[in-house]
GROMACS .gro file of C-alpha atoms in nm:
model
  396
    1UNK     CA    1  -0.396  -0.734   2.770
    2UNK     CA    2  -0.661  -0.496   2.896
    3UNK     CA    3  -0.626  -0.120   2.917
    4UNK     CA    4  -0.564  -0.136   3.294
    5UNK     CA    5  -0.252  -0.344   3.228
    6UNK     CA    6  -0.116  -0.111   2.962
    7UNK     CA    7   0.030   0.217   3.083
    8UNK     CA    8   0.241   0.286   2.772
    9UNK     CA    9   0.199   0.202   2.403
   10UNK     CA   10   0.491   0.235   2.160
   11UNK     CA   11   0.403   0.259   1.791
   12UNK     CA   12   0.701   0.187   1.565
   13UNK     CA   13   0.630   0.367   1.238
   14UNK     CA   14   0.494   0.720   1.192
   15UNK     CA   15   0.285   0.598   0.900
   16UNK     CA   16  -0.087   0.619   0.821
   17UNK     CA   17  -0.127   0.287   1.002
   18UNK     CA   18   0.077   0.409   1.298
   19UNK     CA   19  -0.112   0.737   1.330
   20UNK     CA   20  -0.448   0.561   1.288
   21UNK     CA   21  -0.354   0.330   1.576
   22UNK     CA   22  -0.289   0.630   1.800
   23UNK     CA   23  -0.615   0.797   1.697
   24UNK     CA   24  -0.812   0.476   1.751
   25UNK     CA   25  -0.666   0.427   2.099
   26UNK     CA   26  -0.757   0.782   2.202
   27UNK     CA   27  -1.102   0.762   2.043
   28UNK     CA   28  -1.170   0.441   2.235
   29UNK     CA   29  -1.075   0.607   2.563
   30UNK     CA   30  -0.714   0.500   2.620
   31UNK     CA   31  -0.555   0.743   2.868
   32UNK     CA   32  -0.203   0.600   2.894
   33UNK     CA   33   0.122   0.725   2.743
   34UNK     CA   34   0.183   0.683   2.368
   35UNK     CA   35   0.513   0.717   2.185
   36UNK     CA   36   0.540   0.713   1.805
   37UNK     CA   37   0.882   0.630   1.660
   38UNK     CA   38   0.940   0.721   1.295
   39UNK     CA   39   1.239   0.669   1.065
   40UNK     CA   40   1.152   0.970   0.848
   41UNK     CA   41   1.181   1.330   0.975
   42UNK     CA   42   0.825   1.415   0.868
   43UNK     CA   43   0.502   1.405   1.065
   44UNK     CA   44   0.271   1.131   0.928
   45UNK     CA   45   0.167   1.184   0.565
   46UNK     CA   46  -0.046   1.003   0.310
   47UNK     CA   47   0.120   0.790   0.042
   48UNK     CA   48  -0.147   0.750  -0.231
   49UNK     CA   49  -0.111   1.117  -0.344
   50UNK     CA   50   0.264   1.065  -0.399
   51UNK     CA   51   0.208   0.891  -0.732
   52UNK     CA   52  -0.073   1.123  -0.838
   53UNK     CA   53  -0.137   1.472  -0.694
   54UNK     CA   54   0.211   1.539  -0.550
   55UNK     CA   55   0.388   1.384  -0.850
   56UNK     CA   56   0.180   1.583  -1.098
   57UNK     CA   57   0.228   1.909  -0.907
   58UNK     CA   58  -0.145   1.950  -0.841
   59UNK     CA   59  -0.068   1.943  -0.466
   60UNK     CA   60   0.203   2.112  -0.269
   61UNK     CA   61   0.382   1.848  -0.055
   62UNK     CA   62   0.225   1.988   0.264
   63UNK     CA   63  -0.120   1.878   0.146
   64UNK     CA   64  -0.014   1.515   0.184
   65UNK     CA   65   0.020   1.558   0.561
   66UNK     CA   66  -0.244   1.343   0.728
   67UNK     CA   67  -0.327   1.584   1.010
   68UNK     CA   68  -0.252   1.945   1.103
   69UNK     CA   69  -0.005   2.006   1.387
   70UNK     CA   70  -0.282   2.107   1.630
   71UNK     CA   71  -0.454   1.772   1.587
   72UNK     CA   72  -0.129   1.581   1.646
   73UNK     CA   73  -0.076   1.781   1.965
   74UNK     CA   74  -0.428   1.699   2.081
   75UNK     CA   75  -0.343   1.327   2.073
   76UNK     CA   76  -0.105   1.380   2.364
   77UNK     CA   77   0.151   1.146   2.208
   78UNK     CA   78   0.528   1.187   2.188
   79UNK     CA   79   0.656   1.176   1.828
   80UNK     CA   80   1.020   1.066   1.799
   81UNK     CA   81   1.103   1.125   1.432
   82UNK     CA   82   1.405   1.067   1.212
   83UNK     CA   83   1.532   0.778   1.425
   84UNK     CA   84   1.486   0.430   1.274
   85UNK     CA   85   1.424   0.126   1.493
   86UNK     CA   86   1.717  -0.117   1.485
   87UNK     CA   87   1.606  -0.405   1.710
   88UNK     CA   88   1.328  -0.536   1.932
   89UNK     CA   89   1.367  -0.715   2.265
   90UNK     CA   90   1.033  -0.894   2.287
   91UNK     CA   91   1.077  -1.025   2.643
   92UNK     CA   92   1.139  -0.676   2.779
   93UNK     CA   93   0.922  -0.503   2.519
   94UNK     CA   94   1.201  -0.264   2.434
   95UNK     CA   95   1.289  -0.111   2.098
   96UNK     CA   96   1.642   0.013   2.028
   97UNK     CA   97   1.700   0.288   1.772
   98UNK     CA   98   1.977   0.405   1.540
   99UNK     CA   99   2.061   0.700   1.766
  100UNK     CA  100   2.099   0.475   2.071
  101UNK     CA  101   1.761   0.525   2.233
  102UNK     CA  102   1.596   0.239   2.424
  103UNK     CA  103   1.218   0.274   2.431
  104UNK     CA  104   1.021   0.043   2.658
  105UNK     CA  105   0.644  -0.001   2.660
  106UNK     CA  106   0.371  -0.237   2.779
  107UNK     CA  107   0.243  -0.283   2.423
  108UNK     CA  108   0.437  -0.240   2.099
  109UNK     CA  109   0.272  -0.187   1.761
  110UNK     CA  110   0.487  -0.257   1.453
  111UNK     CA  111   0.385  -0.022   1.171
  112UNK     CA  112   0.707  -0.002   0.970
  113UNK     CA  113   0.546  -0.059   0.629
  114UNK     CA  114   0.738  -0.175   0.324
  115UNK     CA  115   1.037  -0.065   0.119
  116UNK     CA  116   1.062  -0.073  -0.261
  117UNK     CA  117   1.238  -0.350  -0.448
  118UNK     CA  118   1.518  -0.228  -0.672
  119UNK     CA  119   1.692  -0.348  -0.987
  120UNK     CA  120   2.055  -0.464  -0.994
  121UNK     CA  121   2.284  -0.170  -1.067
  122UNK     CA  122   2.021   0.084  -0.969
  123UNK     CA  123   2.191   0.229  -0.661
  124UNK     CA  124   2.381   0.547  -0.734
  125UNK     CA  125   2.265   0.566  -1.095
  126UNK     CA  126   2.127   0.912  -1.176
  127UNK     CA  127   1.784   0.923  -1.338
  128UNK     CA  128   1.655   0.602  -1.177
  129UNK     CA  129   1.380   0.639  -0.917
  130UNK     CA  130   1.161   0.440  -0.683
  131UNK     CA  131   0.848   0.589  -0.528
  132UNK     CA  132   0.770   0.533  -0.162
  133UNK     CA  133   0.854   0.845   0.038
  134UNK     CA  134   0.776   1.213   0.001
  135UNK     CA  135   1.138   1.273  -0.101
  136UNK     CA  136   1.106   1.001  -0.366
  137UNK     CA  137   0.801   1.173  -0.514
  138UNK     CA  138   0.962   1.518  -0.519
  139UNK     CA  139   1.285   1.383  -0.671
  140UNK     CA  140   1.096   1.199  -0.945
  141UNK     CA  141   0.883   1.507  -1.014
  142UNK     CA  142   1.192   1.726  -1.048
  143UNK     CA  143   1.332   1.487  -1.311
  144UNK     CA  144   0.996   1.455  -1.490
  145UNK     CA  145   0.997   1.830  -1.548
  146UNK     CA  146   1.319   1.812  -1.750
  147UNK     CA  147   1.298   1.463  -1.904
  148UNK     CA  148   1.136   1.362  -2.231
  149UNK     CA  149   1.148   0.980  -2.233
  150UNK     CA  150   1.040   0.777  -1.929
  151UNK     CA  151   1.045   0.400  -1.895
  152UNK     CA  152   0.834   0.263  -1.610
  153UNK     CA  153   0.952  -0.078  -1.495
  154UNK     CA  154   0.652  -0.253  -1.343
  155UNK     CA  155   0.292  -0.293  -1.456
  156UNK     CA  156   0.123  -0.313  -1.115
  157UNK     CA  157  -0.089  -0.047  -0.946
  158UNK     CA  158   0.200   0.190  -0.866
  159UNK     CA  159   0.365   0.149  -1.207
  160UNK     CA  160   0.035   0.216  -1.383
  161UNK     CA  161  -0.029   0.529  -1.172
  162UNK     CA  162   0.319   0.669  -1.236
  163UNK     CA  163   0.272   0.597  -1.606
  164UNK     CA  164  -0.062   0.779  -1.619
  165UNK     CA  165   0.069   1.081  -1.425
  166UNK     CA  166   0.384   1.116  -1.637
  167UNK     CA  167   0.193   1.072  -1.962
  168UNK     CA  168  -0.051   1.346  -1.858
  169UNK     CA  169   0.252   1.572  -1.797
  170UNK     CA  170   0.348   1.526  -2.163
  171UNK     CA  171   0.632   1.274  -2.143
  172UNK     CA  172   0.691   0.993  -2.389
  173UNK     CA  173   0.622   0.697  -2.158
  174UNK     CA  174   0.686   0.325  -2.206
  175UNK     CA  175   0.559   0.070  -1.953
  176UNK     CA  176   0.742  -0.261  -1.917
  177UNK     CA  177   0.681  -0.566  -1.703
  178UNK     CA  178   0.640  -0.944  -1.715
  179UNK     CA  179   0.259  -0.947  -1.705
  180UNK     CA  180   0.061  -0.918  -2.031
  181UNK     CA  181  -0.132  -0.600  -1.939
  182UNK     CA  182  -0.140  -0.326  -1.673
  183UNK     CA  183  -0.249  -0.462  -1.334
  184UNK     CA  184  -0.311  -0.808  -1.479
  185UNK     CA  185  -0.223  -0.974  -1.147
  186UNK     CA  186  -0.452  -0.743  -0.952
  187UNK     CA  187  -0.765  -0.738  -1.170
  188UNK     CA  188  -0.739  -1.027  -1.417
  189UNK     CA  189  -0.737  -1.033  -1.800
  190UNK     CA  190  -1.073  -0.868  -1.875
  191UNK     CA  191  -1.020  -0.542  -1.687
  192UNK     CA  192  -0.644  -0.526  -1.745
  193UNK     CA  193  -0.717  -0.546  -2.117
  194UNK     CA  194  -0.939  -0.238  -2.086
  195UNK     CA  195  -0.661  -0.065  -1.891
  196UNK     CA  196  -0.417  -0.150  -2.169
  197UNK     CA  197  -0.650   0.013  -2.422
  198UNK     CA  198  -0.685   0.322  -2.199
  199UNK     CA  199  -0.309   0.368  -2.164
  200UNK     CA  200  -0.247   0.306  -2.534
  201UNK     CA  201  -0.514   0.561  -2.633
  202UNK     CA  202  -0.335   0.819  -2.417
  203UNK     CA  203  -0.009   0.762  -2.599
  204UNK     CA  204   0.162   0.518  -2.362
  205UNK     CA  205   0.377   0.253  -2.530
  206UNK     CA  206   0.333  -0.092  -2.376
  207UNK     CA  207   0.624  -0.339  -2.384
  208UNK     CA  208   0.466  -0.600  -2.161
  209UNK     CA  209   0.505  -0.973  -2.119
  210UNK     CA  210   0.879  -0.943  -2.064
  211UNK     CA  211   1.100  -0.829  -1.778
  212UNK     CA  212   1.392  -0.588  -1.769
  213UNK     CA  213   1.727  -0.765  -1.773
  214UNK     CA  214   1.948  -0.462  -1.716
  215UNK     CA  215   1.969  -0.086  -1.687
  216UNK     CA  216   2.176   0.090  -1.953
  217UNK     CA  217   2.389   0.388  -1.856
  218UNK     CA  218   2.667   0.624  -1.956
  219UNK     CA  219   2.876   0.849  -1.731
  220UNK     CA  220   2.678   0.752  -1.423
  221UNK     CA  221   2.336   0.832  -1.570
  222UNK     CA  222   2.069   0.599  -1.703
  223UNK     CA  223   2.024   0.591  -2.081
  224UNK     CA  224   1.763   0.317  -2.109
  225UNK     CA  225   1.676  -0.043  -2.027
  226UNK     CA  226   1.738  -0.376  -2.195
  227UNK     CA  227   1.447  -0.618  -2.191
  228UNK     CA  228   1.480  -0.993  -2.148
  229UNK     CA  229   1.398  -1.020  -2.519
  230UNK     CA  230   1.712  -0.819  -2.599
  231UNK     CA  231   1.517  -0.510  -2.709
  232UNK     CA  232   1.664  -0.185  -2.583
  233UNK     CA  233   1.439   0.105  -2.484
  234UNK     CA  234   1.604   0.448  -2.467
  235UNK     CA  235   1.518   0.667  -2.169
  236UNK     CA  236   1.651   0.970  -1.987
  237UNK     CA  237   1.447   0.868  -1.683
  238UNK     CA  238   1.345   0.530  -1.535
  239UNK     CA  239   1.089   0.468  -1.260
  240UNK     CA  240   1.114   0.128  -1.091
  241UNK     CA  241   0.788  -0.005  -0.945
  242UNK     CA  242   0.844  -0.380  -0.909
  243UNK     CA  243   0.678  -0.426  -0.573
  244UNK     CA  244   0.791  -0.387  -0.217
  245UNK     CA  245   0.918  -0.596   0.071
  246UNK     CA  246   0.807  -0.559   0.434
  247UNK     CA  247   1.042  -0.350   0.648
  248UNK     CA  248   1.130  -0.622   0.896
  249UNK     CA  249   1.511  -0.642   0.881
  250UNK     CA  250   1.529  -0.468   1.221
  251UNK     CA  251   1.333  -0.763   1.367
  252UNK     CA  252   1.570  -1.033   1.238
  253UNK     CA  253   1.697  -1.135   1.585
  254UNK     CA  254   1.375  -1.067   1.776
  255UNK     CA  255   1.226  -1.416   1.761
  256UNK     CA  256   0.917  -1.275   1.590
  257UNK     CA  257   0.801  -1.494   1.300
  258UNK     CA  258   0.887  -1.319   0.974
  259UNK     CA  259   0.753  -1.458   0.647
  260UNK     CA  260   0.657  -1.195   0.390
  261UNK     CA  261   0.580  -0.963   0.679
  262UNK     CA  262   0.528  -0.986   1.053
  263UNK     CA  263   0.316  -1.299   1.098
  264UNK     CA  264   0.026  -1.245   1.339
  265UNK     CA  265  -0.277  -1.431   1.469
  266UNK     CA  266  -0.633  -1.328   1.385
  267UNK     CA  267  -0.608  -1.051   1.648
  268UNK     CA  268  -0.303  -0.898   1.469
  269UNK     CA  269  -0.081  -1.016   1.758
  270UNK     CA  270   0.275  -1.123   1.674
  271UNK     CA  271   0.379  -1.204   2.033
  272UNK     CA  272   0.251  -1.129   2.381
  273UNK     CA  273   0.211  -0.750   2.391
  274UNK     CA  274   0.340  -0.708   2.033
  275UNK     CA  275   0.110  -0.629   1.739
  276UNK     CA  276   0.151  -0.540   1.372
  277UNK     CA  277  -0.056  -0.311   1.153
  278UNK     CA  278  -0.066  -0.194   0.792
  279UNK     CA  279   0.154  -0.302   0.500
  280UNK     CA  280   0.400  -0.490   0.724
  281UNK     CA  281   0.137  -0.711   0.891
  282UNK     CA  282   0.058  -1.060   0.763
  283UNK     CA  283  -0.223  -1.193   0.973
  284UNK     CA  284  -0.462  -1.487   0.990
  285UNK     CA  285  -0.783  -1.379   0.818
  286UNK     CA  286  -1.051  -1.622   0.930
  287UNK     CA  287  -1.181  -1.659   0.572
  288UNK     CA  288  -0.877  -1.599   0.350
  289UNK     CA  289  -0.597  -1.750   0.561
  290UNK     CA  290  -0.266  -1.566   0.603
  291UNK     CA  291  -0.285  -1.242   0.405
  292UNK     CA  292  -0.096  -0.913   0.386
  293UNK     CA  293  -0.261  -0.606   0.234
  294UNK     CA  294  -0.074  -0.306   0.098
  295UNK     CA  295  -0.343  -0.042   0.080
  296UNK     CA  296  -0.457   0.271   0.255
  297UNK     CA  297  -0.796   0.142   0.369
  298UNK     CA  298  -0.646  -0.156   0.549
  299UNK     CA  299  -0.405   0.073   0.735
  300UNK     CA  300  -0.701   0.251   0.895
  301UNK     CA  301  -0.926  -0.050   0.954
  302UNK     CA  302  -0.652  -0.271   1.096
  303UNK     CA  303  -0.539   0.010   1.327
  304UNK     CA  304  -0.884   0.010   1.487
  305UNK     CA  305  -0.863  -0.368   1.533
  306UNK     CA  306  -0.518  -0.341   1.695
  307UNK     CA  307  -0.644  -0.070   1.929
  308UNK     CA  308  -0.931  -0.298   2.029
  309UNK     CA  309  -0.689  -0.584   2.097
  310UNK     CA  310  -0.466  -0.365   2.315
  311UNK     CA  311  -0.773  -0.254   2.508
  312UNK     CA  312  -0.879  -0.612   2.574
  313UNK     CA  313  -1.141  -0.669   2.304
  314UNK     CA  314  -1.109  -1.028   2.180
  315UNK     CA  315  -1.231  -0.997   1.820
  316UNK     CA  316  -1.081  -1.133   1.499
  317UNK     CA  317  -0.988  -0.889   1.223
  318UNK     CA  318  -1.165  -1.019   0.912
  319UNK     CA  319  -1.233  -0.730   0.673
  320UNK     CA  320  -1.347  -0.729   0.314
  321UNK     CA  321  -1.024  -0.608   0.144
  322UNK     CA  322  -1.053  -0.284  -0.055
  323UNK     CA  323  -0.828  -0.071  -0.271
  324UNK     CA  324  -0.866   0.195  -0.537
  325UNK     CA  325  -0.659   0.346  -0.815
  326UNK     CA  326  -0.694   0.656  -1.033
  327UNK     CA  327  -0.542   0.652  -1.383
  328UNK     CA  328  -0.623   0.924  -1.639
  329UNK     CA  329  -1.003   0.959  -1.613
  330UNK     CA  330  -1.054   0.606  -1.479
  331UNK     CA  331  -1.134   0.546  -1.114
  332UNK     CA  332  -1.125   0.179  -1.013
  333UNK     CA  333  -1.256   0.050  -0.682
  334UNK     CA  334  -1.185  -0.311  -0.589
  335UNK     CA  335  -1.366  -0.488  -0.305
  336UNK     CA  336  -1.278  -0.838  -0.189
  337UNK     CA  337  -1.030  -1.080  -0.342
  338UNK     CA  338  -0.987  -1.113  -0.718
  339UNK     CA  339  -0.831  -1.454  -0.767
  340UNK     CA  340  -0.672  -1.541  -1.104
  341UNK     CA  341  -0.895  -1.845  -1.155
  342UNK     CA  342  -1.224  -1.667  -1.090
  343UNK     CA  343  -1.502  -1.616  -1.338
  344UNK     CA  344  -1.565  -1.249  -1.422
  345UNK     CA  345  -1.900  -1.106  -1.530
  346UNK     CA  346  -1.999  -0.747  -1.603
  347UNK     CA  347  -2.318  -0.703  -1.400
  348UNK     CA  348  -2.384  -0.330  -1.446
  349UNK     CA  349  -2.289  -0.067  -1.701
  350UNK     CA  350  -2.091  -0.116  -2.019
  351UNK     CA  351  -1.721  -0.184  -2.081
  352UNK     CA  352  -1.727   0.009  -2.409
  353UNK     CA  353  -1.850   0.317  -2.221
  354UNK     CA  354  -1.577   0.269  -1.958
  355UNK     CA  355  -1.836   0.267  -1.683
  356UNK     CA  356  -1.916  -0.073  -1.539
  357UNK     CA  357  -1.920  -0.309  -1.241
  358UNK     CA  358  -1.776  -0.660  -1.264
  359UNK     CA  359  -1.826  -0.944  -1.018
  360UNK     CA  360  -1.559  -1.207  -0.961
  361UNK     CA  361  -1.688  -1.552  -0.863
  362UNK     CA  362  -1.516  -1.866  -0.745
  363UNK     CA  363  -1.728  -2.181  -0.731
  364UNK     CA  364  -2.036  -1.967  -0.779
  365UNK     CA  365  -1.951  -1.750  -0.476
  366UNK     CA  366  -1.884  -1.378  -0.518
  367UNK     CA  367  -1.530  -1.313  -0.390
  368UNK     CA  368  -1.468  -0.972  -0.547
  369UNK     CA  369  -1.634  -0.670  -0.702
  370UNK     CA  370  -1.466  -0.413  -0.929
  371UNK     CA  371  -1.617  -0.080  -1.024
  372UNK     CA  372  -1.484   0.131  -1.314
  373UNK     CA  373  -1.618   0.485  -1.270
  374UNK     CA  374  -1.915   0.338  -1.080
  375UNK     CA  375  -1.812   0.370  -0.713
  376UNK     CA  376  -2.161   0.375  -0.563
  377UNK     CA  377  -2.279   0.068  -0.751
  378UNK     CA  378  -1.959  -0.125  -0.668
  379UNK     CA  379  -1.997  -0.036  -0.301
  380UNK     CA  380  -2.357  -0.160  -0.301
  381UNK     CA  381  -2.252  -0.494  -0.450
  382UNK     CA  382  -1.982  -0.529  -0.185
  383UNK     CA  383  -2.260  -0.669   0.035
  384UNK     CA  384  -2.259  -0.984  -0.181
  385UNK     CA  385  -1.901  -1.049  -0.064
  386UNK     CA  386  -1.995  -0.984   0.299
  387UNK     CA  387  -2.282  -1.233   0.269
  388UNK     CA  388  -2.049  -1.489   0.110
  389UNK     CA  389  -1.792  -1.444   0.387
  390UNK     CA  390  -2.052  -1.505   0.654
  391UNK     CA  391  -2.156  -1.832   0.489
  392UNK     CA  392  -1.813  -1.951   0.371
  393UNK     CA  393  -1.573  -2.178   0.550
  394UNK     CA  394  -1.210  -2.064   0.586
  395UNK     CA  395  -0.997  -2.075   0.272
  396UNK     CA  396  -0.652  -2.225   0.314
   0.00000   0.00000   0.00000
């Protein structure tokens, strides 16, 4: 679909990915109408600060807004907020909303993101939190200010960030989860072991290698968790960070292929005139196969690719994946794909000094680079992954 065929673009999701799609379209010269439909009442805001600066109180919530109102106005787009999408008619390219609206467009971009997984018995239990929205962050912060014992359920990126933020605020924090160390699935045993040492040194208690079997409560408020081992951990506050699922339930009867996200081709196209972007999109990467990335960088980069596709550019979207995390005084940057079976070698710096770069290799080929407090050096070595991608055949 070229730009001459597309008089109206509807972006479903007032997220970073959704806003970036609008900005990319305008930057590339698109003059048609744009509507942005959002389920939250807020203008687009950034999510990474929710587990760090907003949660710690270093930022007022307004600082998380992605753009000032004047910039949003300059985009000449209609923002329809606080009205979730409920269904999609692909043939007529029409989205129906909770309030009864029917929004039709020539191209539809699905940018509905993900929603947090929860534990059984969590709903309605005071003192138990997830962290996805601005309201989630503010509610958790309010409880952190009066709580003393926090259990974080989940040892992934979000769980580790919440743990670090709460520990820095002075709480007694215990991290639980089935993996043996913080972020073990994301960075492998070498680096996750260093993360475990970092958290332990800062006073965090680690109860890892076992899942949570149930939440404990009294009078409608959480009192702790019971681990699969039978051990009980007391808590007056529990943060649940056990991953997220793509927000696709509103697409159940659309005919769009849904498997761990909205399944797209290499151009991020889910159907004729329908695209997906950001956390919700699972697309055909020409080197890595079907992948879905939950990170801020992909939201921006994929938005530019979707804008190109809407405007008639026939190019595959095949980025080098990238994410970062800040925990205590550690800043980790991860480029590429860190597979569990890869060989890991520290190629610059020193682990003991907590300043190093590690390369991850599979079959002798560099597939990932991780920098710990060495962002410039990690970024420079990213080129090794780019070179490997150019030479490699697709991975199934």
